[in-house]
mmCIF file of C-alpha atoms in Angstrom:
data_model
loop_
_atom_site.group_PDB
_atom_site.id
_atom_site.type_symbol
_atom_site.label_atom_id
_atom_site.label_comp_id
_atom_site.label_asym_id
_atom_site.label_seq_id
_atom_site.Cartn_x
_atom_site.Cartn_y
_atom_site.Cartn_z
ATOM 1 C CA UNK A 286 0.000 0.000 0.000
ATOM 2 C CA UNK A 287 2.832 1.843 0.947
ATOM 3 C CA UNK A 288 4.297 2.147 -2.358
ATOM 4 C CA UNK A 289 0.871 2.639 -4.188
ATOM 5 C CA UNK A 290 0.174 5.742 -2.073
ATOM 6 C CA UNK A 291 3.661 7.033 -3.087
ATOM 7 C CA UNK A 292 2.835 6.539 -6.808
ATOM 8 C CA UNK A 293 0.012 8.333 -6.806
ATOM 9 C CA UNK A 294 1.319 10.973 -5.195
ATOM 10 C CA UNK A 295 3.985 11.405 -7.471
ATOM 11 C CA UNK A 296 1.352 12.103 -9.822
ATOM 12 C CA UNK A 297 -0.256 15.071 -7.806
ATOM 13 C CA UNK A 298 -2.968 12.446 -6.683
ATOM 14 C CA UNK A 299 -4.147 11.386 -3.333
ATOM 15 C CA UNK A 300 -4.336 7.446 -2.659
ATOM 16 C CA UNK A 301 -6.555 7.641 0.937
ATOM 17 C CA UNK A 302 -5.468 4.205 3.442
ATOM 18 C CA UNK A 303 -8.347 5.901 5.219
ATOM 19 C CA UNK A 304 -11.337 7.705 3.965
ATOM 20 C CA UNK A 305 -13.161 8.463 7.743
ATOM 21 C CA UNK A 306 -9.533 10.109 9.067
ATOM 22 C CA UNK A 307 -9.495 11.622 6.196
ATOM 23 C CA UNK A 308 -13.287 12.959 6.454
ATOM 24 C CA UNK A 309 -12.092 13.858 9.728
ATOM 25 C CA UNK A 310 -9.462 16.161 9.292
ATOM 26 C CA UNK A 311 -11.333 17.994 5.952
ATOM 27 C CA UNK A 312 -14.485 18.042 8.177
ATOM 28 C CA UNK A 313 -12.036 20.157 10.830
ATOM 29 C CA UNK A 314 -11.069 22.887 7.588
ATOM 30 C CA UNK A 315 -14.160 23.727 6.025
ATOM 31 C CA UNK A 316 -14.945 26.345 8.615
ATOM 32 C CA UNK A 317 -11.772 28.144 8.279
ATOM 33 C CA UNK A 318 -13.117 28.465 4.594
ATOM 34 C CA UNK A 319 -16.252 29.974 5.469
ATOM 35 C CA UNK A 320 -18.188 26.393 4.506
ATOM 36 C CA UNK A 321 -20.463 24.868 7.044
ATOM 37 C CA UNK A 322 -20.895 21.382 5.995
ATOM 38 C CA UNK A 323 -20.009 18.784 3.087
ATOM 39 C CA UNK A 324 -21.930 16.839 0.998
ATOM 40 C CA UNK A 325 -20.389 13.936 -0.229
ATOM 41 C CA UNK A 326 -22.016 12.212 -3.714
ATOM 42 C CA UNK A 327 -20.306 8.718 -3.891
ATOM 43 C CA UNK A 328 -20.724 7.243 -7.078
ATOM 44 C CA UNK A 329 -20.030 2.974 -7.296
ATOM 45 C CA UNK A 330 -20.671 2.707 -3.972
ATOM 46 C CA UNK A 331 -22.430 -1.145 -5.290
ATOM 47 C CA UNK A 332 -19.163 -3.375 -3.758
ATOM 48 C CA UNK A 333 -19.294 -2.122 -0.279
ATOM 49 C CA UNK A 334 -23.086 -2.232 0.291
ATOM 50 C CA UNK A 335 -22.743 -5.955 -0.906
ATOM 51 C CA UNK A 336 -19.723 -7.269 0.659
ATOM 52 C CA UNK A 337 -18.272 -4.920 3.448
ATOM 53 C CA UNK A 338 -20.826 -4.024 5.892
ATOM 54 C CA UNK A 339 -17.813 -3.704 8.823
ATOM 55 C CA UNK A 340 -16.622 -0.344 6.675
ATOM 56 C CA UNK A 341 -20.351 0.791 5.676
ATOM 57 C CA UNK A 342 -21.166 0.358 9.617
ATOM 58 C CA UNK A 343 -17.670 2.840 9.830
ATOM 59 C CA UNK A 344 -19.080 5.567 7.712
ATOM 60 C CA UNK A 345 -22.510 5.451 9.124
ATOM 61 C CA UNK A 346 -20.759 5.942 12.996
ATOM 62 C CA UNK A 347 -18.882 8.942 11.063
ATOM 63 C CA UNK A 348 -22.105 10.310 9.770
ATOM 64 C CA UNK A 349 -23.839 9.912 13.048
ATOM 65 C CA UNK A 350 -20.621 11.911 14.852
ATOM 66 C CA UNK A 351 -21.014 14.494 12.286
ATOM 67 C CA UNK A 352 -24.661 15.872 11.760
ATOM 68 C CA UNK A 353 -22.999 18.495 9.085
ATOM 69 C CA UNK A 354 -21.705 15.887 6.523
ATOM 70 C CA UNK A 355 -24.491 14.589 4.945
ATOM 71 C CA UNK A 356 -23.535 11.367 2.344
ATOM 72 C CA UNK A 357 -25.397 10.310 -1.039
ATOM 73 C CA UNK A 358 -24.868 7.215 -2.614
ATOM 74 C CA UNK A 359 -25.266 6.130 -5.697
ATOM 75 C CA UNK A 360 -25.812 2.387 -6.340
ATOM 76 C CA UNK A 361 -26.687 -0.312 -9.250
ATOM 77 C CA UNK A 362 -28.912 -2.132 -7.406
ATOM 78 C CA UNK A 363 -32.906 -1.233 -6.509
ATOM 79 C CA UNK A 364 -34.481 -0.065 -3.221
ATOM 80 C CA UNK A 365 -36.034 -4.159 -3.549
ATOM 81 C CA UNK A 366 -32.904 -5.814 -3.512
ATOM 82 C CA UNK A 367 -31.728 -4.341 -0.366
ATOM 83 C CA UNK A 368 -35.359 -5.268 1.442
ATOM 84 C CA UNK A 369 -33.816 -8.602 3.594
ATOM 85 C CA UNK A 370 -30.799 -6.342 5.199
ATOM 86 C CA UNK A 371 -32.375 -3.113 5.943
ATOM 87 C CA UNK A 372 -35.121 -1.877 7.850
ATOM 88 C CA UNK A 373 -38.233 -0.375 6.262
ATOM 89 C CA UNK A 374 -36.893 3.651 6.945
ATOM 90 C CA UNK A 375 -34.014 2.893 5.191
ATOM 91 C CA UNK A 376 -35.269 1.632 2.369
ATOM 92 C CA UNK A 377 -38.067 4.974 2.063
ATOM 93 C CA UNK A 378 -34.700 7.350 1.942
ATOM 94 C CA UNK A 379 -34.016 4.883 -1.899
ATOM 95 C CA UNK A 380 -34.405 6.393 -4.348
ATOM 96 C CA UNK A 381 -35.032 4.255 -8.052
ATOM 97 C CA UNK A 382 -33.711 6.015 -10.814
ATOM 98 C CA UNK A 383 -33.234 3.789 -14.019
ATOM 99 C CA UNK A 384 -33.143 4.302 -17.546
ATOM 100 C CA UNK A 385 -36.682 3.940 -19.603
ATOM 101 C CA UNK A 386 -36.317 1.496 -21.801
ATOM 102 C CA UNK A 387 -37.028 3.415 -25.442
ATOM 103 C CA UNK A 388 -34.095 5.628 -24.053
ATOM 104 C CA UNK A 389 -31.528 2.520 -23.978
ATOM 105 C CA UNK A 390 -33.059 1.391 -27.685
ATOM 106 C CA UNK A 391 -31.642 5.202 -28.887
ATOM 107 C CA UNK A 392 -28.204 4.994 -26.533
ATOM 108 C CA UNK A 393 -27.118 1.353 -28.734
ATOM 109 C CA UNK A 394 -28.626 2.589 -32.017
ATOM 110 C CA UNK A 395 -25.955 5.444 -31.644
ATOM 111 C CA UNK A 396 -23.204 3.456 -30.280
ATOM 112 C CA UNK A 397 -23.386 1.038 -33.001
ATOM 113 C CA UNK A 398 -20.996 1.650 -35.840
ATOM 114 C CA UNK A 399 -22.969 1.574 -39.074
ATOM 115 C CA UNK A 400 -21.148 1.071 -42.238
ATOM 116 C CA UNK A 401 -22.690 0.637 -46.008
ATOM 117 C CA UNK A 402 -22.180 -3.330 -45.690
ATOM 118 C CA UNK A 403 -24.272 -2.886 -41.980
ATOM 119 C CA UNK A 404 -26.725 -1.298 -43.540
ATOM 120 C CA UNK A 405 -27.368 -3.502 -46.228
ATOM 121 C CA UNK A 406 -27.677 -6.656 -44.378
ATOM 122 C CA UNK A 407 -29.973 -4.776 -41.761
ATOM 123 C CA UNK A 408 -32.377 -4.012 -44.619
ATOM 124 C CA UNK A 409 -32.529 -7.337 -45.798
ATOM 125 C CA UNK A 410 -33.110 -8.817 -42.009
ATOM 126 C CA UNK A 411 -35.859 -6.722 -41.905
ATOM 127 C CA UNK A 412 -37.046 -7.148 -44.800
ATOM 128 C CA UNK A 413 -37.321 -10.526 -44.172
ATOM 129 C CA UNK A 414 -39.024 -10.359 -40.919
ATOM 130 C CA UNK A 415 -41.128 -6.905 -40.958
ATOM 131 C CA UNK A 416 -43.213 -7.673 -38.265
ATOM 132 C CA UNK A 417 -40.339 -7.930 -35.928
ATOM 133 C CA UNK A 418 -40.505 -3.721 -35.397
ATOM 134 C CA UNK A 419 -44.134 -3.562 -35.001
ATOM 135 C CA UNK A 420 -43.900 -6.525 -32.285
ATOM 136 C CA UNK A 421 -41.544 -5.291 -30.212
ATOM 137 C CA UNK A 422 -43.504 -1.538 -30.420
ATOM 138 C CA UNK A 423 -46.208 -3.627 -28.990
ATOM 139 C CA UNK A 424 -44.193 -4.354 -25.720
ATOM 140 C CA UNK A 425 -44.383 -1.032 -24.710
ATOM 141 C CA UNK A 426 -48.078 -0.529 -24.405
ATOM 142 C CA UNK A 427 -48.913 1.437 -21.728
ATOM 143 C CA UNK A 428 -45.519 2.751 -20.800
ATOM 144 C CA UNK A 429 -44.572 6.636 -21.473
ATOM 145 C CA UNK A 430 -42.548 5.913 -24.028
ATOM 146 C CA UNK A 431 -42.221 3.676 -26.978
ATOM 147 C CA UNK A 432 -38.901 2.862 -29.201
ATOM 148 C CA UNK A 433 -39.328 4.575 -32.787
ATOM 149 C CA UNK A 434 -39.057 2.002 -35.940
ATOM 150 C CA UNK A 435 -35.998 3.475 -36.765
ATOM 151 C CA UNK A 436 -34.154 2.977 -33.392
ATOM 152 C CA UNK A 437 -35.087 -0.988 -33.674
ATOM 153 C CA UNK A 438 -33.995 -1.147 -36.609
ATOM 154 C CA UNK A 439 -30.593 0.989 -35.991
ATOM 155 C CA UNK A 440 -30.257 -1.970 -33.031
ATOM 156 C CA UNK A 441 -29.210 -4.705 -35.868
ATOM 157 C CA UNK A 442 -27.718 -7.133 -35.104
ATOM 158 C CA UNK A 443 -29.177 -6.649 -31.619
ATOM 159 C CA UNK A 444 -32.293 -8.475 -31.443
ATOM 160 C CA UNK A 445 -35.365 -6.161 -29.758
ATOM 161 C CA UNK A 446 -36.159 -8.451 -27.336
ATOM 162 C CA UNK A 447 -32.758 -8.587 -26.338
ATOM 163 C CA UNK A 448 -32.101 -5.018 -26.184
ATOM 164 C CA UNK A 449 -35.309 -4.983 -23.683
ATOM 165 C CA UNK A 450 -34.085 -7.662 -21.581
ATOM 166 C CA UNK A 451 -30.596 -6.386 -20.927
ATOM 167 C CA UNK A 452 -32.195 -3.237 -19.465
ATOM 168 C CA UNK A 453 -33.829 -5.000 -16.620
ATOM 169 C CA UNK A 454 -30.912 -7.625 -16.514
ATOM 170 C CA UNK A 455 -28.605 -4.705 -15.740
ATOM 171 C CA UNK A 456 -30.920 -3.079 -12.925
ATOM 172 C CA UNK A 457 -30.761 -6.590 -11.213
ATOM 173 C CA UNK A 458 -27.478 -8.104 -11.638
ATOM 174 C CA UNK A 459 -24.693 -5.588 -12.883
ATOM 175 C CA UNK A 460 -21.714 -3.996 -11.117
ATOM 176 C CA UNK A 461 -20.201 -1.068 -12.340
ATOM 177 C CA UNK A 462 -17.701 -3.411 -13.937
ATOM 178 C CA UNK A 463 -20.035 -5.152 -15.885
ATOM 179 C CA UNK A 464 -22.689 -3.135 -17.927
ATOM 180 C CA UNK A 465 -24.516 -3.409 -20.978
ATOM 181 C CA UNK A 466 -21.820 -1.749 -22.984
ATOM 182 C CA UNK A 467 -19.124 -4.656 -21.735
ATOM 183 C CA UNK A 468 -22.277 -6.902 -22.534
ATOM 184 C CA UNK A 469 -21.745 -6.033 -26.165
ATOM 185 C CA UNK A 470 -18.563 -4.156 -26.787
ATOM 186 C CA UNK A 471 -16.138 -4.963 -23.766
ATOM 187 C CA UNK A 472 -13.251 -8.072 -23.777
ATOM 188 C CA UNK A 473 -15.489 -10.892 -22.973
ATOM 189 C CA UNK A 474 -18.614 -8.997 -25.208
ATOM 190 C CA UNK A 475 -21.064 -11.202 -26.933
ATOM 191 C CA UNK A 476 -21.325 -8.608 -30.094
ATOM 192 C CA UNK A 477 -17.797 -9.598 -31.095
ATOM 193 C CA UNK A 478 -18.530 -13.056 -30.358
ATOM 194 C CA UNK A 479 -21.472 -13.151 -32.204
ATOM 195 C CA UNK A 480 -20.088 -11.325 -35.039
ATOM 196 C CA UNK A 481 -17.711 -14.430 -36.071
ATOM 197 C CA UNK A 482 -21.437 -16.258 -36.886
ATOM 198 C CA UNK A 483 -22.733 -17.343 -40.343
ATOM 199 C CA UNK A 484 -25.501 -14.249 -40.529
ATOM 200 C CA UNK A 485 -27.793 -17.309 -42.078
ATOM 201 C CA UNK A 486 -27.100 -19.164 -38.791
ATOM 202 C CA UNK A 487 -27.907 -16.521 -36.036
ATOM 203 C CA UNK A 488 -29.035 -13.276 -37.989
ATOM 204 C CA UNK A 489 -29.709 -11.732 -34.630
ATOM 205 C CA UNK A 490 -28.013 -11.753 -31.212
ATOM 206 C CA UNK A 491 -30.210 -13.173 -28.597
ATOM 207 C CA UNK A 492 -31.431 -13.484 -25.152
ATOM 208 C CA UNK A 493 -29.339 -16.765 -24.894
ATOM 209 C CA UNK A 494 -26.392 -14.180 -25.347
ATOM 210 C CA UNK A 495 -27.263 -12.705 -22.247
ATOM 211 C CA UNK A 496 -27.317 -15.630 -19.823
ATOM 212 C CA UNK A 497 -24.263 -16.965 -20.917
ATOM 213 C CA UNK A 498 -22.182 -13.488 -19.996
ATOM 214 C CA UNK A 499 -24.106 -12.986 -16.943
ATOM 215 C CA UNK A 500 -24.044 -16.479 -15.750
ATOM 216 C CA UNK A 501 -21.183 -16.456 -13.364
ATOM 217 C CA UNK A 502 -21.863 -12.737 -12.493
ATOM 218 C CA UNK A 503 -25.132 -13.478 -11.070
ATOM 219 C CA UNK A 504 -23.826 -17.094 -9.861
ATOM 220 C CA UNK A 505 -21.009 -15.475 -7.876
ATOM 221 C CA UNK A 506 -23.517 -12.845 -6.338
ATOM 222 C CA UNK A 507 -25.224 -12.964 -2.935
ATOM 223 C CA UNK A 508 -29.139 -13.321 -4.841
ATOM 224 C CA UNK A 509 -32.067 -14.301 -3.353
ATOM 225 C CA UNK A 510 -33.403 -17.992 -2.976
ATOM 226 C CA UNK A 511 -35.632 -17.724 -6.667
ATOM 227 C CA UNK A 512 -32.176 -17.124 -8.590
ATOM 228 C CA UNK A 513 -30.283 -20.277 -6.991
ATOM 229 C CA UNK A 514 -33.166 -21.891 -7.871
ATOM 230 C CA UNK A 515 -33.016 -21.205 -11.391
ATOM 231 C CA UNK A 516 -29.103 -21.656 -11.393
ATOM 232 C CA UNK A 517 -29.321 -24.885 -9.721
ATOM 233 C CA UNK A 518 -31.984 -26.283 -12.318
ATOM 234 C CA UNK A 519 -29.983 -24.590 -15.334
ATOM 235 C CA UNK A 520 -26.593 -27.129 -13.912
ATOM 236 C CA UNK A 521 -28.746 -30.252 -13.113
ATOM 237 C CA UNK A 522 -30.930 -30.428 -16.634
ATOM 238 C CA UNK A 523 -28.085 -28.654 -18.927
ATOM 239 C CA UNK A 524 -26.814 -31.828 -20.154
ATOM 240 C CA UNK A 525 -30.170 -33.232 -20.614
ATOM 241 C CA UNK A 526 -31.185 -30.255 -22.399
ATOM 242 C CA UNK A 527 -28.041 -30.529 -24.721
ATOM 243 C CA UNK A 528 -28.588 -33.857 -25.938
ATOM 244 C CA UNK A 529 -31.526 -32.324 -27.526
ATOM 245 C CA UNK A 530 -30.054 -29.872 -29.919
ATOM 246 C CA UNK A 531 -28.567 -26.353 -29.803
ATOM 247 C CA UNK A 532 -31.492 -24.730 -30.558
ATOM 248 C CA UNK A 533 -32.998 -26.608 -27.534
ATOM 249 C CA UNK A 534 -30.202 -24.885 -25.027
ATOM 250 C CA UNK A 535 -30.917 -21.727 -26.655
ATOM 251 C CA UNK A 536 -34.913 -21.508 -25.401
ATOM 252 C CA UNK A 537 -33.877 -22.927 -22.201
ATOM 253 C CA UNK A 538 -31.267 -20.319 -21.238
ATOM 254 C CA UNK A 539 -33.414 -17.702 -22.871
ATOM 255 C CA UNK A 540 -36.485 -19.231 -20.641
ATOM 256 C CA UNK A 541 -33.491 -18.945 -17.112
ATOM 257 C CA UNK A 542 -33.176 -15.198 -17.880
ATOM 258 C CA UNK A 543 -36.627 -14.547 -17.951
ATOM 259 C CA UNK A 544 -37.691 -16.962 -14.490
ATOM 260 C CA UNK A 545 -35.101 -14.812 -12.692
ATOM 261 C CA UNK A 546 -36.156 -11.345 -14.294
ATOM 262 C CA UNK A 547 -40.178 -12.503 -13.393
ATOM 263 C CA UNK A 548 -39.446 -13.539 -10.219
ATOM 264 C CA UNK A 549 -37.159 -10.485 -9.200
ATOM 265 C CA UNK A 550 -39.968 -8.154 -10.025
ATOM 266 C CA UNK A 551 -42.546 -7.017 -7.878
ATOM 267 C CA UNK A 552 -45.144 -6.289 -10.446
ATOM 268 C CA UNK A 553 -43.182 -7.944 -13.439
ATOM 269 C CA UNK A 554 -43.894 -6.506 -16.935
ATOM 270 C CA UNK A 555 -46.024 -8.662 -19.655
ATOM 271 C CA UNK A 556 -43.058 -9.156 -21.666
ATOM 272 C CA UNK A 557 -40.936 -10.472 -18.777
ATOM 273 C CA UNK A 558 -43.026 -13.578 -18.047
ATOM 274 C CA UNK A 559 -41.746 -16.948 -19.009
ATOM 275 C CA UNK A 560 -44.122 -17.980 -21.451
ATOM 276 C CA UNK A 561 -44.257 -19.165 -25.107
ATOM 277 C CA UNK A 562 -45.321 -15.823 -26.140
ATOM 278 C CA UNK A 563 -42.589 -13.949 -25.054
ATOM 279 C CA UNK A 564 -40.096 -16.894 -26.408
ATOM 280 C CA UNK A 565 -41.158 -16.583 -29.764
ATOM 281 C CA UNK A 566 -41.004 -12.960 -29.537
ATOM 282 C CA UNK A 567 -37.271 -13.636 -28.272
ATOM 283 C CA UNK A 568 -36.398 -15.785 -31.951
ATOM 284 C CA UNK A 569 -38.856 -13.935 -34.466
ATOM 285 C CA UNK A 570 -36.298 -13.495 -37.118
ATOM 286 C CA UNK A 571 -33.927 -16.366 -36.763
ATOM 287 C CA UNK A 572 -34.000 -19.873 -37.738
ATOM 288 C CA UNK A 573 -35.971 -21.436 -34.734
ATOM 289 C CA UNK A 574 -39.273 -18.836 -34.901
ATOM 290 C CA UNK A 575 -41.450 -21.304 -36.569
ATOM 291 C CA UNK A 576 -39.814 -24.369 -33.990
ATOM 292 C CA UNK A 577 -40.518 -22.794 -30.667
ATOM 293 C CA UNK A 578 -44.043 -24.305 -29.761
ATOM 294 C CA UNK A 579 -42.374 -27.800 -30.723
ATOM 295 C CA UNK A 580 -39.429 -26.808 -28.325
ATOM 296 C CA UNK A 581 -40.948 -25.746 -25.514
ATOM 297 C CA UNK A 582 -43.413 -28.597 -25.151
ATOM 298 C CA UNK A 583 -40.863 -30.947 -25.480
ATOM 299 C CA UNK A 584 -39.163 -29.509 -22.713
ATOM 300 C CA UNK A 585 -42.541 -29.673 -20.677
ATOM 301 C CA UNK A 586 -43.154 -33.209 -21.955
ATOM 302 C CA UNK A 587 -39.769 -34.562 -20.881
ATOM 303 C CA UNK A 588 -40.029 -32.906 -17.570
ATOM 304 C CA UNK A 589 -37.367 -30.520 -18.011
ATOM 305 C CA UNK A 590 -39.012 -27.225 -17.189
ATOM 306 C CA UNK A 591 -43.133 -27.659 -16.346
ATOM 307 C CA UNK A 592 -45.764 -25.434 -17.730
ATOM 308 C CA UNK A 593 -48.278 -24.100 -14.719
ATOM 309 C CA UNK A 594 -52.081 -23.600 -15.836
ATOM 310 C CA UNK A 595 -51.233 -20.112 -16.343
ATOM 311 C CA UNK A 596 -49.104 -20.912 -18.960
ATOM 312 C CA UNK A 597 -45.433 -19.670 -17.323
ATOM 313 C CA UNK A 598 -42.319 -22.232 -17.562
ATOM 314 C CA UNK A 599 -41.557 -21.559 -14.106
ATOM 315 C CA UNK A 600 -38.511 -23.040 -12.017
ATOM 316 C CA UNK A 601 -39.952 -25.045 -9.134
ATOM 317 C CA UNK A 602 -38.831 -23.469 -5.832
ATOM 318 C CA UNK A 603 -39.726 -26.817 -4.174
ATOM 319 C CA UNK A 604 -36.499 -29.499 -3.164
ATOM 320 C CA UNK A 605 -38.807 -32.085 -4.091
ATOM 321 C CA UNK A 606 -38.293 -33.813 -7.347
ATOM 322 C CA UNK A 607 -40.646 -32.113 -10.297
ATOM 323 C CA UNK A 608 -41.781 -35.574 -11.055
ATOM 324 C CA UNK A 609 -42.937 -36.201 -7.338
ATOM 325 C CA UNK A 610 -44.461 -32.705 -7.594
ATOM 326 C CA UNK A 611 -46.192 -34.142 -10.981
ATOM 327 C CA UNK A 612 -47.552 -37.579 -9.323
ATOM 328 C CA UNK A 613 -48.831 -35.841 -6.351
ATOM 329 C CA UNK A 614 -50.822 -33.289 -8.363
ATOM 330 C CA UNK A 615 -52.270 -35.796 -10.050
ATOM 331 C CA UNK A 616 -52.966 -37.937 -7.462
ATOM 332 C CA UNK A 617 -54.864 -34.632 -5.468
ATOM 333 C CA UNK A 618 -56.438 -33.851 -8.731
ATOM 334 C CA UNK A 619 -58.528 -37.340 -8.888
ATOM 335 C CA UNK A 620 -59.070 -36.986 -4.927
ATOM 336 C CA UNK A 621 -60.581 -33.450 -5.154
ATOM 337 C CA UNK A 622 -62.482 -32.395 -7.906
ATOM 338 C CA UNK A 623 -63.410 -28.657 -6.537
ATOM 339 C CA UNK A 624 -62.311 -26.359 -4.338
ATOM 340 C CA UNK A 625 -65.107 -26.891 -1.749
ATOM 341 C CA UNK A 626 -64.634 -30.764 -1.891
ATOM 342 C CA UNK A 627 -60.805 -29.492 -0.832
ATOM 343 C CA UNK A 628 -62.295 -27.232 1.991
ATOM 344 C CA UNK A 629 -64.788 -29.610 3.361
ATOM 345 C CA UNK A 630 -61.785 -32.510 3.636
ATOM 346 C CA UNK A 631 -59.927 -30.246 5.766
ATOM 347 C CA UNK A 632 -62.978 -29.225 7.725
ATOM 348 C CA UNK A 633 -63.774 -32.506 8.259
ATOM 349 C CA UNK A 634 -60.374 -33.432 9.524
ATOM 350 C CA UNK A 635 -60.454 -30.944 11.928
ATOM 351 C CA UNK A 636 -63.665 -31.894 13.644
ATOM 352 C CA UNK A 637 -62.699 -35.044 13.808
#
């Protein structure tokens, strides 16, 4: 540390071993300057509120010494995350601020570089598939704003659905380190992986994209109970789901990212439930749109991932095997043929 600090001062900059003395001794200064308190805006503040509580309990003490510094953090996580690990006052003073989702369709049409060989194979893709814009305009009924056609279609080779996805992937599960932009353009990003594909093959990139970069991100966080659910189904039927077929793996992880998504939500979108809708939304435009229904109920058939009555692919959150789960349902199912006949078995139980 010793040698860091010197390095950095060396370049006229300030390495601090400790940011409360340091508070300390400004805090003691400001007066002599004719200021009477500090406000402190601390950006990335994600890694501490997640893994050192011993130095967040250190700042708070600080704080609570010194009633004129007053301390703003700013965070990539929401106010729901944090609901197991602080109390209900804490949570009021959270503030959500996140990007609409039209606005991040406009941010990647810009950041994409377009050149005369882009845009010729974008106007054939959509071409081919013009009721991919009109679609994914459709997801956004109801919300303040809507993506224009020409900002879906400045997304190619992004996929829409993807696009949408990644928004809400990045409010739940991103560090400063990893955001959509390292999603696509950074060291490990898909977009360069994807760009080495046949565009016959995979014309778009897709929501499979996503869970395979944010896999050990969200593995290696501290999530709730629904997303090691979803991760510990994803490891026990992958190889079953791979001796099916690529395009098998692909609705499966794309069916992972949306359990997790549905489940983090408190009042989830349409478009984030795990059903077949939203899955062949996912592939309109690529090889698999007209195989989806064949996919997905061979993957409920074979007892992979189950289809409720409701018509959501949902992760079971029970240890119990899903084919115990199965038997028993139907077992209860020729026992009790209403809801009253239910009711009056209990009832009956009870008085006896």
């Amino acid at each position: 540390l010793r040698k860091v600090y010197e390095y950095f001062a060396e370049k006229g900059k300030h390495f601090l071993k400790d940011f409360t003395e340091w508070l300390k001794q400004v805090n003691a200064l400001i007066y002599q300057e004719g200021y009477s308190g500090i406000l402190l805006i601390w950006d990335e503040f994600t890694q501490i509120l997640d893994v050192d509580i011993k130095y967040l309990e250190k700042i708070q003490n600080l704080l609570a010494e010194n009633s004129n510094i007053y301390l703003i953090i700013v965070s990539h996580r929401t106010a729901e995350q944090y609901r197991n690990r602080f109390d209900e006052q804490t949570i009021k003073k959270v503030a959500d601020l996140k990007l609409v989702e039209a606005t991040v369709f406009e941010i990647l049409k810009r950041a994409i570089d377009k050149t005369k060989n882009w845009e010729e194979v974008a106007k054939k893709m959509y071409a081919e598939t013009p009721q991919l814009v009109d679609t994914s305009i459709q997801l956004f009924e109801g919300k303040s704003q809507k993506p224009k056609p020409e900002d879906i279609r400045g997304l190619y080779p992004l996929h829409p659905y993807t696009v949408l996805l990644s928004v809400h992937t990045a409010d739940n599960f991103l560090s400063a380190s990893r955001s959509i932009f390292d999603f696509l353009f950074g060291e490990e990003g898909k977009l360069i992986e994807f760009m080495e594909k046949e565009v016959e093959e995979e014309p778009f990139l897709t929501v499979d994209y996503l869970w395979d970069y944010f896999y050990k991100q969200i593995e290696e966080r501290n999530l709730g109970q629904h997303a090691k659910d979803v991760f510990h189904h994803f490891n026990t039927k992958k190889a079953q789901v791979e001796s099916l077929g690529e395009e098998y793996l692909k609705v499966f992880k794309t069916l992972m990212v949306l359990n997790i998504l549905y489940k983090s939500a408190s009042d989830p979108s349409s478009y984030l439930y795990p059903n077949e809708e939203n899955v062949k939304h996912a592939y309109i435009g690529t090889p698999i749109q007209d195989r989806v229904s064949e996919i997905l109920n061979q993957l409920d058939s074979e007892q992979i991932i189950r289809k409720n009555p409701d018509g959501n692919f949902l992760v079971a959150s029970s240890l119990l095997p899903e084919s115990e789960l199965k038997d028993k349902e139907i077992q209860l199912k020729s026992i009790y043929k209403t809801i009253s006949q239910v009711m009056k078995s209990f009832i009956d139980k009870e008085i006896k």
